[in-house]
Each structure stands twice: as structure tokens, then as C-alpha cells.
Coordinates of C-alpha atoms and ligand atoms in Angstrom, one line a residue:
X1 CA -41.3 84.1 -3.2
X2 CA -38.8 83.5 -5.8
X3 CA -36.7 80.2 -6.1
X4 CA -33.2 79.7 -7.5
X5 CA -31.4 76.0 -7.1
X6 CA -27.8 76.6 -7.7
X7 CA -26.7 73.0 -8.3
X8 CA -22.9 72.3 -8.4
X9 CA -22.5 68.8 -10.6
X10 CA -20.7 66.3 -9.1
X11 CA -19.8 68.2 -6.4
X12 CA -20.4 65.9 -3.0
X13 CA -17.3 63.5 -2.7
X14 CA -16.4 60.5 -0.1
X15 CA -13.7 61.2 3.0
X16 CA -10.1 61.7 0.8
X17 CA -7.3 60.1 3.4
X18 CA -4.9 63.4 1.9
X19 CA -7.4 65.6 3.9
X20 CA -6.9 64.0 6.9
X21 CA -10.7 61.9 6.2
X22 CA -12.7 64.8 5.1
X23 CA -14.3 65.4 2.1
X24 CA -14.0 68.5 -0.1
X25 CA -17.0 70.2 0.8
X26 CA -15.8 69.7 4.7
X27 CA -12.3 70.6 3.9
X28 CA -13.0 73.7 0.8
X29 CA -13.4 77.1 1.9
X30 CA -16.6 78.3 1.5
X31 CA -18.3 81.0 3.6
X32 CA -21.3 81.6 1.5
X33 CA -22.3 78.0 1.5
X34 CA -21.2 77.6 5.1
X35 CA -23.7 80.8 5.8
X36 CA -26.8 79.9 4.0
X37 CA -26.2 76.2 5.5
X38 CA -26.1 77.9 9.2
X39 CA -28.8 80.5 8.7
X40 CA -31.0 78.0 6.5
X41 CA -32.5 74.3 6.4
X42 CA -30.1 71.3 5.4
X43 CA -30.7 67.9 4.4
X44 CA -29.9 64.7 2.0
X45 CA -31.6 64.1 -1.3
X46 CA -31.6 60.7 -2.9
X47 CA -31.5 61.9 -6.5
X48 CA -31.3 58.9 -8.8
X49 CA -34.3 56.5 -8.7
X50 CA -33.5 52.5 -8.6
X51 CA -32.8 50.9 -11.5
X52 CA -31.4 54.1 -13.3
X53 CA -27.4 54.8 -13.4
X54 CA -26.3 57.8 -11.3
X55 CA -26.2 60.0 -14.7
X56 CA -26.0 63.6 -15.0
X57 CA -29.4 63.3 -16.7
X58 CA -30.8 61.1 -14.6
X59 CA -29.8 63.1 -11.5
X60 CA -30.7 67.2 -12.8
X61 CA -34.3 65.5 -13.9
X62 CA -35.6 63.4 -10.8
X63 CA -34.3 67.2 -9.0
X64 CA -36.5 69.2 -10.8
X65 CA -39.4 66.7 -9.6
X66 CA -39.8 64.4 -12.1
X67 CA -40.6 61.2 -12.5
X68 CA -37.7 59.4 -14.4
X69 CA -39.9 55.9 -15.2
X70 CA -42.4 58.4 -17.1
X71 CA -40.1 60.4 -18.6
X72 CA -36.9 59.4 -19.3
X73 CA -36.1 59.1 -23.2
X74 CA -32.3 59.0 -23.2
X75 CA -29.9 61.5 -24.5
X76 CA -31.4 61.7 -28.3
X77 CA -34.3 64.2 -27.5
X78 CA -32.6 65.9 -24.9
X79 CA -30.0 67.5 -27.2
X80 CA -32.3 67.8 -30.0
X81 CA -33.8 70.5 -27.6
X82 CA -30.6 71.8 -26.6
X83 CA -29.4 72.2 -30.3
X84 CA -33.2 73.6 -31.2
X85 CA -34.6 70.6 -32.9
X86 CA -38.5 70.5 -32.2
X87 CA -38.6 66.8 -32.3
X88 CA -42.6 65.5 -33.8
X89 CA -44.7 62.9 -32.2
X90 CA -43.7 60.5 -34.2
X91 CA -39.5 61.2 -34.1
X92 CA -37.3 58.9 -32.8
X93 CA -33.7 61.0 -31.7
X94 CA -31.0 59.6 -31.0
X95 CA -27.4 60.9 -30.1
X96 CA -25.1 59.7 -33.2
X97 CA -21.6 60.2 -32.7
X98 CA -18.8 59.9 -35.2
X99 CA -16.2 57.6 -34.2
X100 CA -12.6 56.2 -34.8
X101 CA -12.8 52.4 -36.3
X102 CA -9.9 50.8 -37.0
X103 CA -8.7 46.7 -37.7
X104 CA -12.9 46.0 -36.7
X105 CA -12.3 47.8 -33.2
X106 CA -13.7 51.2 -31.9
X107 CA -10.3 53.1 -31.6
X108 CA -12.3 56.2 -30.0
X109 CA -15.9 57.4 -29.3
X110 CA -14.9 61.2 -30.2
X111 CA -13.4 60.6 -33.7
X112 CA -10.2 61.5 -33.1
X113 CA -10.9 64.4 -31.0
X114 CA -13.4 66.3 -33.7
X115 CA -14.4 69.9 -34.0
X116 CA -17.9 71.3 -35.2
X117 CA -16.7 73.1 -38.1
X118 CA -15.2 69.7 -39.2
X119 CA -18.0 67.8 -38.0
X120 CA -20.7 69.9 -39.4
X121 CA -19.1 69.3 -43.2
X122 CA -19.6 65.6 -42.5
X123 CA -23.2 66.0 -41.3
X124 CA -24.1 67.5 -44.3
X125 CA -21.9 65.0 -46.8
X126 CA -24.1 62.3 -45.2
X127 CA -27.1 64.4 -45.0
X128 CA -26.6 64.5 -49.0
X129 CA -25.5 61.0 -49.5
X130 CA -26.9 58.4 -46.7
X131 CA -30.3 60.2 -45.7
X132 CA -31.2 61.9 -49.0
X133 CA -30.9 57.8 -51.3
X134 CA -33.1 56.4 -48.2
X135 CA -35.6 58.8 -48.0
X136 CA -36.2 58.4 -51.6
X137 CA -36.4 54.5 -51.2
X138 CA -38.7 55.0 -48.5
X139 CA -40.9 58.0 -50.3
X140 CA -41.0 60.0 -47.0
X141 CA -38.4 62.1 -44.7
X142 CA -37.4 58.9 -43.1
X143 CA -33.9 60.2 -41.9
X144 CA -32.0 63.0 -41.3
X145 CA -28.9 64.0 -39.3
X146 CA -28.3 67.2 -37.4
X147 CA -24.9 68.7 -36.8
X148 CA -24.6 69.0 -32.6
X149 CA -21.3 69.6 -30.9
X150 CA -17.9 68.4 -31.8
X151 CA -18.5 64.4 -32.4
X152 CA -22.1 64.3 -30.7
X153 CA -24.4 64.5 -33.5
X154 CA -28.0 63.4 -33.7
X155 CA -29.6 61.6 -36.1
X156 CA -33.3 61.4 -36.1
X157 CA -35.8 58.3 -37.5
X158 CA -39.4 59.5 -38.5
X159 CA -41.1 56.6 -36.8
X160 CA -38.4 54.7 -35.8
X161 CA -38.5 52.2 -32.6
X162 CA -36.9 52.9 -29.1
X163 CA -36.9 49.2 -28.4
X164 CA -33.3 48.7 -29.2
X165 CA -30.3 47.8 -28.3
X166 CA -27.5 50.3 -28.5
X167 CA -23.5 50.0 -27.6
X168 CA -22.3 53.3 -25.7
X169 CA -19.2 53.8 -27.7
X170 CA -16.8 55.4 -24.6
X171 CA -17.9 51.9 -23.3
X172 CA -16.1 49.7 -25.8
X173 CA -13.3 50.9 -26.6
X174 CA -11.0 48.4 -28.5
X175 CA -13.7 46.0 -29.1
X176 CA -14.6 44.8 -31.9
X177 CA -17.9 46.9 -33.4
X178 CA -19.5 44.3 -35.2
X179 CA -20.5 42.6 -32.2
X180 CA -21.6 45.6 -31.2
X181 CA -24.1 47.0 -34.2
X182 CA -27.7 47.8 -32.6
X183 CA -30.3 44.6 -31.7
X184 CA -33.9 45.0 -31.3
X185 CA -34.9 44.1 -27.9
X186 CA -36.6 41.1 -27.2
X187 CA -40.6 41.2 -27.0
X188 CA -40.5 45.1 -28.4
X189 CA -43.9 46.5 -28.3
X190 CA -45.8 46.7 -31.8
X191 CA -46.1 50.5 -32.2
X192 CA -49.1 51.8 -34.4
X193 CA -47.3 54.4 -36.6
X194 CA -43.8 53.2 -36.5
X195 CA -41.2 51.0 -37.4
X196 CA -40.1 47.6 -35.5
X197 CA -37.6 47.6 -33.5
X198 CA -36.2 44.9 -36.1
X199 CA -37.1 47.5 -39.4
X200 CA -35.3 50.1 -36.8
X201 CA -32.3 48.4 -36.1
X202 CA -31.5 47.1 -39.4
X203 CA -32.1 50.7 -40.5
X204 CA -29.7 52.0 -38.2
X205 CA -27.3 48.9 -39.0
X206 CA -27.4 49.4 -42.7
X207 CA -26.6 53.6 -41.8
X208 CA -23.7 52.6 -40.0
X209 CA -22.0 50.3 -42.7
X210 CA -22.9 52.5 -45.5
X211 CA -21.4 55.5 -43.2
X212 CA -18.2 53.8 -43.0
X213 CA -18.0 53.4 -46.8
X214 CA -18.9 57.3 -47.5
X215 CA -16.6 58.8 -44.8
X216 CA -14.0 56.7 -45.5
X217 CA -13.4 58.7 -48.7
X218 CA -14.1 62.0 -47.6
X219 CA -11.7 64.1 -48.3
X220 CA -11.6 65.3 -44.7
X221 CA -10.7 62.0 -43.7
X222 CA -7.7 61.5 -46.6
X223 CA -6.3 64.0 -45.2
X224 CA -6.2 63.1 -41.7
X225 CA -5.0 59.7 -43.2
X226 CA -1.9 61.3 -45.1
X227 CA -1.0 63.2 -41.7
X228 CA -1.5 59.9 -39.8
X229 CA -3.9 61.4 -37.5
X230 CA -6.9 59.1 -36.7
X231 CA -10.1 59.1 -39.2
X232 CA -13.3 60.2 -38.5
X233 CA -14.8 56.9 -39.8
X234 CA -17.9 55.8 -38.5
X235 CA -21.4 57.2 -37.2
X236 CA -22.0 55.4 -33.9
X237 CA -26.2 56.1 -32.7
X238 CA -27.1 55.4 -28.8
X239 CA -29.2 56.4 -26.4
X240 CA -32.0 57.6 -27.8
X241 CA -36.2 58.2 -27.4
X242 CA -39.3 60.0 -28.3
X243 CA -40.3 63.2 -27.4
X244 CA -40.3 63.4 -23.7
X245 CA -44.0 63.7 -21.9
X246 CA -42.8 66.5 -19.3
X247 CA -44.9 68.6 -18.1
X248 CA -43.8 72.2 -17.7
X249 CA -43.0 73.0 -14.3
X250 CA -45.4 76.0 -14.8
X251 CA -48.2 73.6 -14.9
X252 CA -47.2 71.5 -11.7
X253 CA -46.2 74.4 -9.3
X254 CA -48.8 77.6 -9.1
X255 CA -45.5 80.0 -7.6
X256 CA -43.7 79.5 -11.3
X257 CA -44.8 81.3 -13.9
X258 CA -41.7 81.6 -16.0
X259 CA -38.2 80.2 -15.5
X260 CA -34.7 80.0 -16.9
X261 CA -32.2 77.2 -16.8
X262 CA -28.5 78.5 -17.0
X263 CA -25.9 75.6 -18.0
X264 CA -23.2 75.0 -20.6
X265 CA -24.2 71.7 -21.1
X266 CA -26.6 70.7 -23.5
X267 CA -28.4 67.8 -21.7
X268 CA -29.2 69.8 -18.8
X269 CA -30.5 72.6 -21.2
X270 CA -32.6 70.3 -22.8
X271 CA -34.2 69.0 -19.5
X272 CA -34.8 72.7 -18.9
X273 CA -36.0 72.9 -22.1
X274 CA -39.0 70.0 -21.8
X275 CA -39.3 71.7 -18.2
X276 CA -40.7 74.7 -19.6
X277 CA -37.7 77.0 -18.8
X278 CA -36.2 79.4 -21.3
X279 CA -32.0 78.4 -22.1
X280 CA -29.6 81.5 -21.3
X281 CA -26.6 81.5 -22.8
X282 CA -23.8 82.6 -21.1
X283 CA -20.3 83.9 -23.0
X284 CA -17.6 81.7 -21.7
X285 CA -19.4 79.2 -19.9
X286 CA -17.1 76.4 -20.6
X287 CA -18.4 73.2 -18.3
X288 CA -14.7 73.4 -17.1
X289 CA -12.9 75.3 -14.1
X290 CA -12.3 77.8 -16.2
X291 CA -15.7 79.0 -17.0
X292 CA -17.4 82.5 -16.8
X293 CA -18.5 82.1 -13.1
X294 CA -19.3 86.1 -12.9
X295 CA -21.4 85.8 -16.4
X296 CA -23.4 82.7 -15.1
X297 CA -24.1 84.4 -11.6
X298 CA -25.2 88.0 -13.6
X299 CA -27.0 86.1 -15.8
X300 CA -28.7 84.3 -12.9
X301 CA -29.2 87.2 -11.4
X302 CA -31.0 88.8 -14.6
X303 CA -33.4 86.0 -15.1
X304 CA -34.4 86.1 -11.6
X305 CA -35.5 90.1 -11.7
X306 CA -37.9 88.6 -14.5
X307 CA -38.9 85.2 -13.7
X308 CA -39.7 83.2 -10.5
X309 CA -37.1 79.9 -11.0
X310 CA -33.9 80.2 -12.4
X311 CA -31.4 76.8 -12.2
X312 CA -28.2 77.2 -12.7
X313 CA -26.0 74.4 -13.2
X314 CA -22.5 74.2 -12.8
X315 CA -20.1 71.6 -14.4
X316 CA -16.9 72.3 -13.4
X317 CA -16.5 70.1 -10.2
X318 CA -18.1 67.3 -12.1
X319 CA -14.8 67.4 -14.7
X320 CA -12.7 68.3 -11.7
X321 CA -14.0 65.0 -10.5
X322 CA -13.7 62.5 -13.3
X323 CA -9.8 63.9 -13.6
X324 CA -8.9 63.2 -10.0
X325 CA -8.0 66.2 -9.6
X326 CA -8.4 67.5 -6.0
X327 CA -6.5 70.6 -6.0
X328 CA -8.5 71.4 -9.0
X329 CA -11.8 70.4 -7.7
X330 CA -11.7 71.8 -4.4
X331 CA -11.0 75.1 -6.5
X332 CA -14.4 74.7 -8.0
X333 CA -16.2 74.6 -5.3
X334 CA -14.4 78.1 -3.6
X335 CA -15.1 79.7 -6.9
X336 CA -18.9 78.2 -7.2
X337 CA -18.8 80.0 -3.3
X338 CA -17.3 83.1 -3.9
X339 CA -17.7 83.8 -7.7
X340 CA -21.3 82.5 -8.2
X341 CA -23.5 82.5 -5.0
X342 CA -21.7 84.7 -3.4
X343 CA -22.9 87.3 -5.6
X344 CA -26.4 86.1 -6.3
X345 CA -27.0 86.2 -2.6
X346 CA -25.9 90.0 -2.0
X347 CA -27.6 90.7 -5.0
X348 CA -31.2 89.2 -3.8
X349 CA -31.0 89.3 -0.5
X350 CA -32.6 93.0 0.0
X351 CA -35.2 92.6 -2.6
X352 CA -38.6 93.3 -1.7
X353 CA -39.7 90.1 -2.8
X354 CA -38.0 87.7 -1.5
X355 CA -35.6 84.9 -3.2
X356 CA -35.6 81.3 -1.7
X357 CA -31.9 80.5 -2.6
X358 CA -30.6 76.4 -2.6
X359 CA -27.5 74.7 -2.8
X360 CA -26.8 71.1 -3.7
X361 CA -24.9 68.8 -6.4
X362 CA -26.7 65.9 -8.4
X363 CA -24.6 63.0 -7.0
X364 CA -21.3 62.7 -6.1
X365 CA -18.4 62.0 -8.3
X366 CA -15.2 61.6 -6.0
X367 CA -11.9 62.5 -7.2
X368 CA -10.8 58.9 -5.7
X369 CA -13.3 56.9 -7.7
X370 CA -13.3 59.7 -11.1
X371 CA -16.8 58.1 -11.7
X372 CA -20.3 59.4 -10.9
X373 CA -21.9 57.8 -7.5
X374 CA -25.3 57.6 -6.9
X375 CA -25.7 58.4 -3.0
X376 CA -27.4 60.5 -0.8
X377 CA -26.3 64.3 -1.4
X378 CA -26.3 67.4 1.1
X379 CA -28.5 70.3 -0.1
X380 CA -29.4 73.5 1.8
X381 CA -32.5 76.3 1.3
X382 CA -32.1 79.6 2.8
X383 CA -34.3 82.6 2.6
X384 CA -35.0 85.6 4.6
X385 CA -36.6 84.9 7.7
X386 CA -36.3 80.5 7.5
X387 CA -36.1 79.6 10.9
X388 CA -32.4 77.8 11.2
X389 CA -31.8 74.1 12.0
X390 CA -28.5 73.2 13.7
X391 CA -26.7 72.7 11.2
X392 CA -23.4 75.0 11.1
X393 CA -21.9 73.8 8.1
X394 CA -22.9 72.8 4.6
X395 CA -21.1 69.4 3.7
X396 CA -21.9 65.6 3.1
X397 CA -21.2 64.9 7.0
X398 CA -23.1 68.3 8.7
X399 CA -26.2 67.6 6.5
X400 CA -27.0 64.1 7.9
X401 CA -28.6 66.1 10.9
X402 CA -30.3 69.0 8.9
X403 CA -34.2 69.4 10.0
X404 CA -35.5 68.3 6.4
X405 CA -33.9 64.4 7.1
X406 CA -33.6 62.2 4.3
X407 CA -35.3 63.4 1.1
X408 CA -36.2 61.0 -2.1
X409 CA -36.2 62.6 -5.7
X410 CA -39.4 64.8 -6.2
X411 CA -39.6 65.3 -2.3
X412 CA -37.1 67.9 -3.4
X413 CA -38.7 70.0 -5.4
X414 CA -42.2 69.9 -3.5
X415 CA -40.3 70.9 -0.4
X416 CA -38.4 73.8 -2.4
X417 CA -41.7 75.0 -3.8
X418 CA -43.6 74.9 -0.4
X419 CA -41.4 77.5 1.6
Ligands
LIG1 ZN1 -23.7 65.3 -12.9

């Protein structure tokens, strides 16, 4: 058997009073779901461990079976996969934005709305005149950044320390960023082979002042000045770790011999990544509404004639959801129905071998709330011949009584890879 997890981010909601106390998986329409829920197995999943916040991250990796105390490193070393950065033994990765400072306050965590091309030139201006002077200092590659998407950049620290301290920037805005410069934590593990977390911060500290002087007279940034538009002013590092200890899913689950992940977004390619799964890329996959739904579920499609686990991950809902925007997220879950599984499942479903199809978001982000929410959410797993539960519908509410109960994190995949 064949397995495929189509996975719909941020797709469970709460009751919404407009739809008379249903939520939008009760209320959307969606035959393809509603079909696989009544001719499959339903369920709940709890999908982010204790302790961790209900993050995409968090969410897509305890899913695919994982343990996230063992594994998790943050966002730094899951876009260096993404963007195709091998990260050593010894890196330290973490996600380096460029921000908007201004009057001692972080104006915005995207500097002023950036784009790669722009972005890129900065990368390499303090490639050449931040990383280049330290490494020499330091006789050895200490540092070296690495152009990623629009403002999210990485910069990576040959031996640095992930026992730091680190300011989210969208989580300060119009505070003041001195306050805010990178600690070491307190009792940080001695690390043979790295930095402190003191050396590390300071490192990262001194980066970020000197950063401010170099961009500040780009002339990229003089520009933007003379047209009044906001500067791209300041490199801003969080979240970051070492090179994650996954083990390929090939290696925990005999039925998997080679897999692909499908996403547009570049932390749940680089969880795929670590997984052991090859990254598709899919023309016009946007993360938004508007994205290639036919290309994703052709591409899904594709990957499964080869392989034997393809996830695909869907953003749109999750976007939908953090907009509060209920026409527009109900939308995403009829086209994720018609436009995505809808044609994966006539596609498989008369294939000699058979294909184990399920269904399920990683948390919920409700268009009331426009945050992520870390409760129980429904999933279903149909394939030819399962022997059907009772359920007749697939939402938050009709799951509560499917036959697999109340699942916890790596339950999920173990029961996936066991039918
Ligand atoms: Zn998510």
C-alpha cells in the first residue's frame, strides 16, 4: 500500500456564530472529504506536544511522527534545507531577517515589504563587508549569510551556540531593539567545539550594530530614503539550531522506500527535507488562495506512481485564517476538495496497488481568533476496502466519534503506516 497525507494548514476552525454555530469544515461544501470521511476511518490528533507553541513547524513535524523534544532546532536549519544549504555538524543556522529600525524601535520585521532581487544584493554587500573582515579576524569561515526569500535570510555561525536568547521581530514591533539584542541563556551548556553562548551572542550583537552602520549607506537604502519609503536597515537573527537529528522516515517505516513532500512553503519543505523526502516544486504554488491547486494535485499524483509517501501541504486556509477572512477561507477548503483531492482520489483509486489517502490540517487557526490554536484536529484515512466507522461527515464535530478516538502526535503516523 501506498500512503499520501493531504494536509490542509490551518484548516479546522471553532463554531463561527455567522454560520449559525458551525465551523467551516461543517458548513463548506465538500463531497470528497465528506466521502472518504463516510467510506473511511475518522478521528482527532493532538498535534503539538506540551510546552511547544501551536506552530506550523511544530504541528507538520510531530505529524510525520516525530519527536519534537529530540528534534526540534528552530527555523534556521529548516530553511537552510529548504533554500539547499547542507548545514555541517558543527553550523549553527539561524533565520536572519532584514528589518525596518527607526528612532531605536523595530518599525517592521519584513524591511519595508522586501523583494529577493533587492534582498539578495544586500546579502552579498554584507557577505563582502560584515562576514568577509570577521572571518579574517577569526582565521576561519566563521560567518556567512545566505540570501533566502524576500526579508528571511539566514545567516549561519560555524560553531556558534544555540543557547541564546533571540527577539522574534513580528513580535516587537515598536519597541525599542536595544532591549531586545540577543542574551545568552542562563546556565548554557559548555559545548566542545563551539562558541559560548556569551562569544555567540556578542557575535551576533556586534553583526547586528555593525549591519545597521553598512546598510544604512547602501545605496539601495538612499534611495528608498529620498522616496521616503521605509529603509531596509537592520539584520534581525532568531530562531535558530543545529542540524536536526531526524531520521529519515525510510529508516523508521519498512512500507516507505522513497517519498516526496509537495509545499510552497519553505519550512515544511525543509521538514520533508530532514525526513528523507525529495522537495517537488510546483509552478504557481503560491501558499495563498490563489495557488496552482491542479499542479500540486498532478504533481502529487506523479510522485505517487514512483514513490510510496507523498505529503502535500497546503497553505492557503492557514492565510485565509490569519486574515479573518471567512468567505475566503471557506473557499479554500472547497477548492482543496474539489481541485486537489478530488482529483488525486479518481486518479488512484483503480490502481492495482492500492493508495491509503488522509485528510487532516495541523491545528486550527480560526478566522475569529486570526491566530494558530493548538487543539485537537479531525483527520480521516480512506483506502479501498477500510471497513467504515460511523462517521458520515468529515469535520471538527463528526470526528469526535470516529473509531480511531483521540490520537497524540506520533500515534498518527504509526496508525497511517499500519493500514
Ligand atoms: Zn500551520
Amino acid at each position: 500500500m501506498k500512503h499520501i497525507i493531504i494536509l490542509g494548514d490551518g484548516m479546522a476552525d471553532l463554531p463561527v456564530e455567522r454560520l449559525g454555530g458551525k465551523t467551516l469544515l461543517q458548513y463548506a461544501h465538500k463531497p470528497m472529504m465528506d466521502q472518504l470521511a463516510r467510506e473511511g476511518r475518522c478521528g482527532r490528533l493532538i498535534t503539538v506536544p506540551e510546552g511547544f507553541p501551536p506552530g506550523s513547524e511544530v504541528a507538520n513535524t510531530a505529524i510525520l511522527g516525530y519527536d519534537l523534544n529530540k528534534v526540534y532546532e528552530g527555523r534556521g536549519p529548516l530553511e537552510a534545507a529548504s533554500i539547499g544549504y547542507k548545514m555541517a555538524n558543527d553550523d549553527f543556522a539561524i533565520r536572519c531577517n532584514i528589518i525596518t529600525l527607526a528612532d531605536g524601535k523595530i518599525i517592521t520585521h519584513n524591511g519595508g515589504n522586501l523583494e529577493t532581487d533587492d534582498a539578495d544584493v544586500l546579502i552579498k554587500y554584507l557577505n563582502e563587508n560584515l562576514a568577509k573582515p570577521i572571518n579574517e579576524r577569526e582565521g576561519c569561515e566563521r560567518v556567512k549569510f545566505i540570501t533566502g526569500i524576500q526579508y528571511r535570510h539566514l545567516l549561519v555561525i560555524k560553531g556558534g551556540s544555540k543557547h541564546i536568547v533571540c527577539a522574534p521581530p513580528h513580535d516587537h514591533p515598536n519597541e525599542a531593539w536595544r532591549e531586545l539584542l540577543v542574551k545568552a541563556e542562563e546556565n548554557a551548556p559548555v559545548e566542545v567545539g563551539r562558541l559560548s553562548a556569551q562569544q555567540t551572542a556578542d557575535l551576533i550583537n556586534e553583526m547586528i550594530l555593525k549591519s545597521q552602520e553598512l546598510l544604512a549607506k547602501h545605496p539601495f537604502n538612499q534611495e528608498r530614503s529620498k522616496r521616503g519609503e521605509r529603509q531596509a536597515n537592520s539584520i534581525w537573527p532568531w530562531s535558530g539550531g543545529y542540524r536536526p537529528s531526524m531520521e529519515p522516515l525510510q529508516q523508521q517505516y519498512p512500507a516507505i522506500k522513497s517519498g516526496t513532500v509537495i509545499s510552497a512553503v519553505d519550512l515544511i519543505r525543509g521538514i520533508g527535507h530532514y525526513a528523507g523526502l525529495k522537495i517537488v516544486e510546483v509552478e504557481g504554488a503560491t501558499g495563498l488562495a490563489d495557488t496552482n491547486y491542479e499542479g500540486k494535485a498532478q504533481a502529487a499524483i506523479e510522485a505517487l506512481e514512483n514513490d510510496d509517501f507523498v505529503f502535500v501541504h497546503v497553505e492557503a486556509s492557514d492565510e485565509a485564517g490569519h486574515d479573518g477572512d471567512l468567505e475566503l477561507k471557506l473557499k479554500t477548503i472547497e477548492y482543496l476538495d474539489q481541485r486537489l483531492i478530488a482529483p488525486i482520489y479518481y486518479k488512484v483509486e483503480s490502481w492495482n496497488e492500492p493508495v491509503c489517502i488522509a485528510v487532516l490540517p495541523d491545528h486550527l487557526t480560526p478566522v475569529e481568533q486570526r491566530i494558530h490554536v493548538g487543539q485537537p484536529v479531525p483527520f480521516l484515512i480512506w483506502y479501498r476496502g477500510i471497513k467504515a466507522d460511523d462517521v458520515q461527515q468529515y469535520d471538527e464535530v463528526s470526528c469526535v466519534s470516529g473509531s480511531f478516538g483521540l490520537l497524540k502526535l506520533n500515534e498518527f503516523m504509526q496508525t497511517l503506516m499500519s493500514v
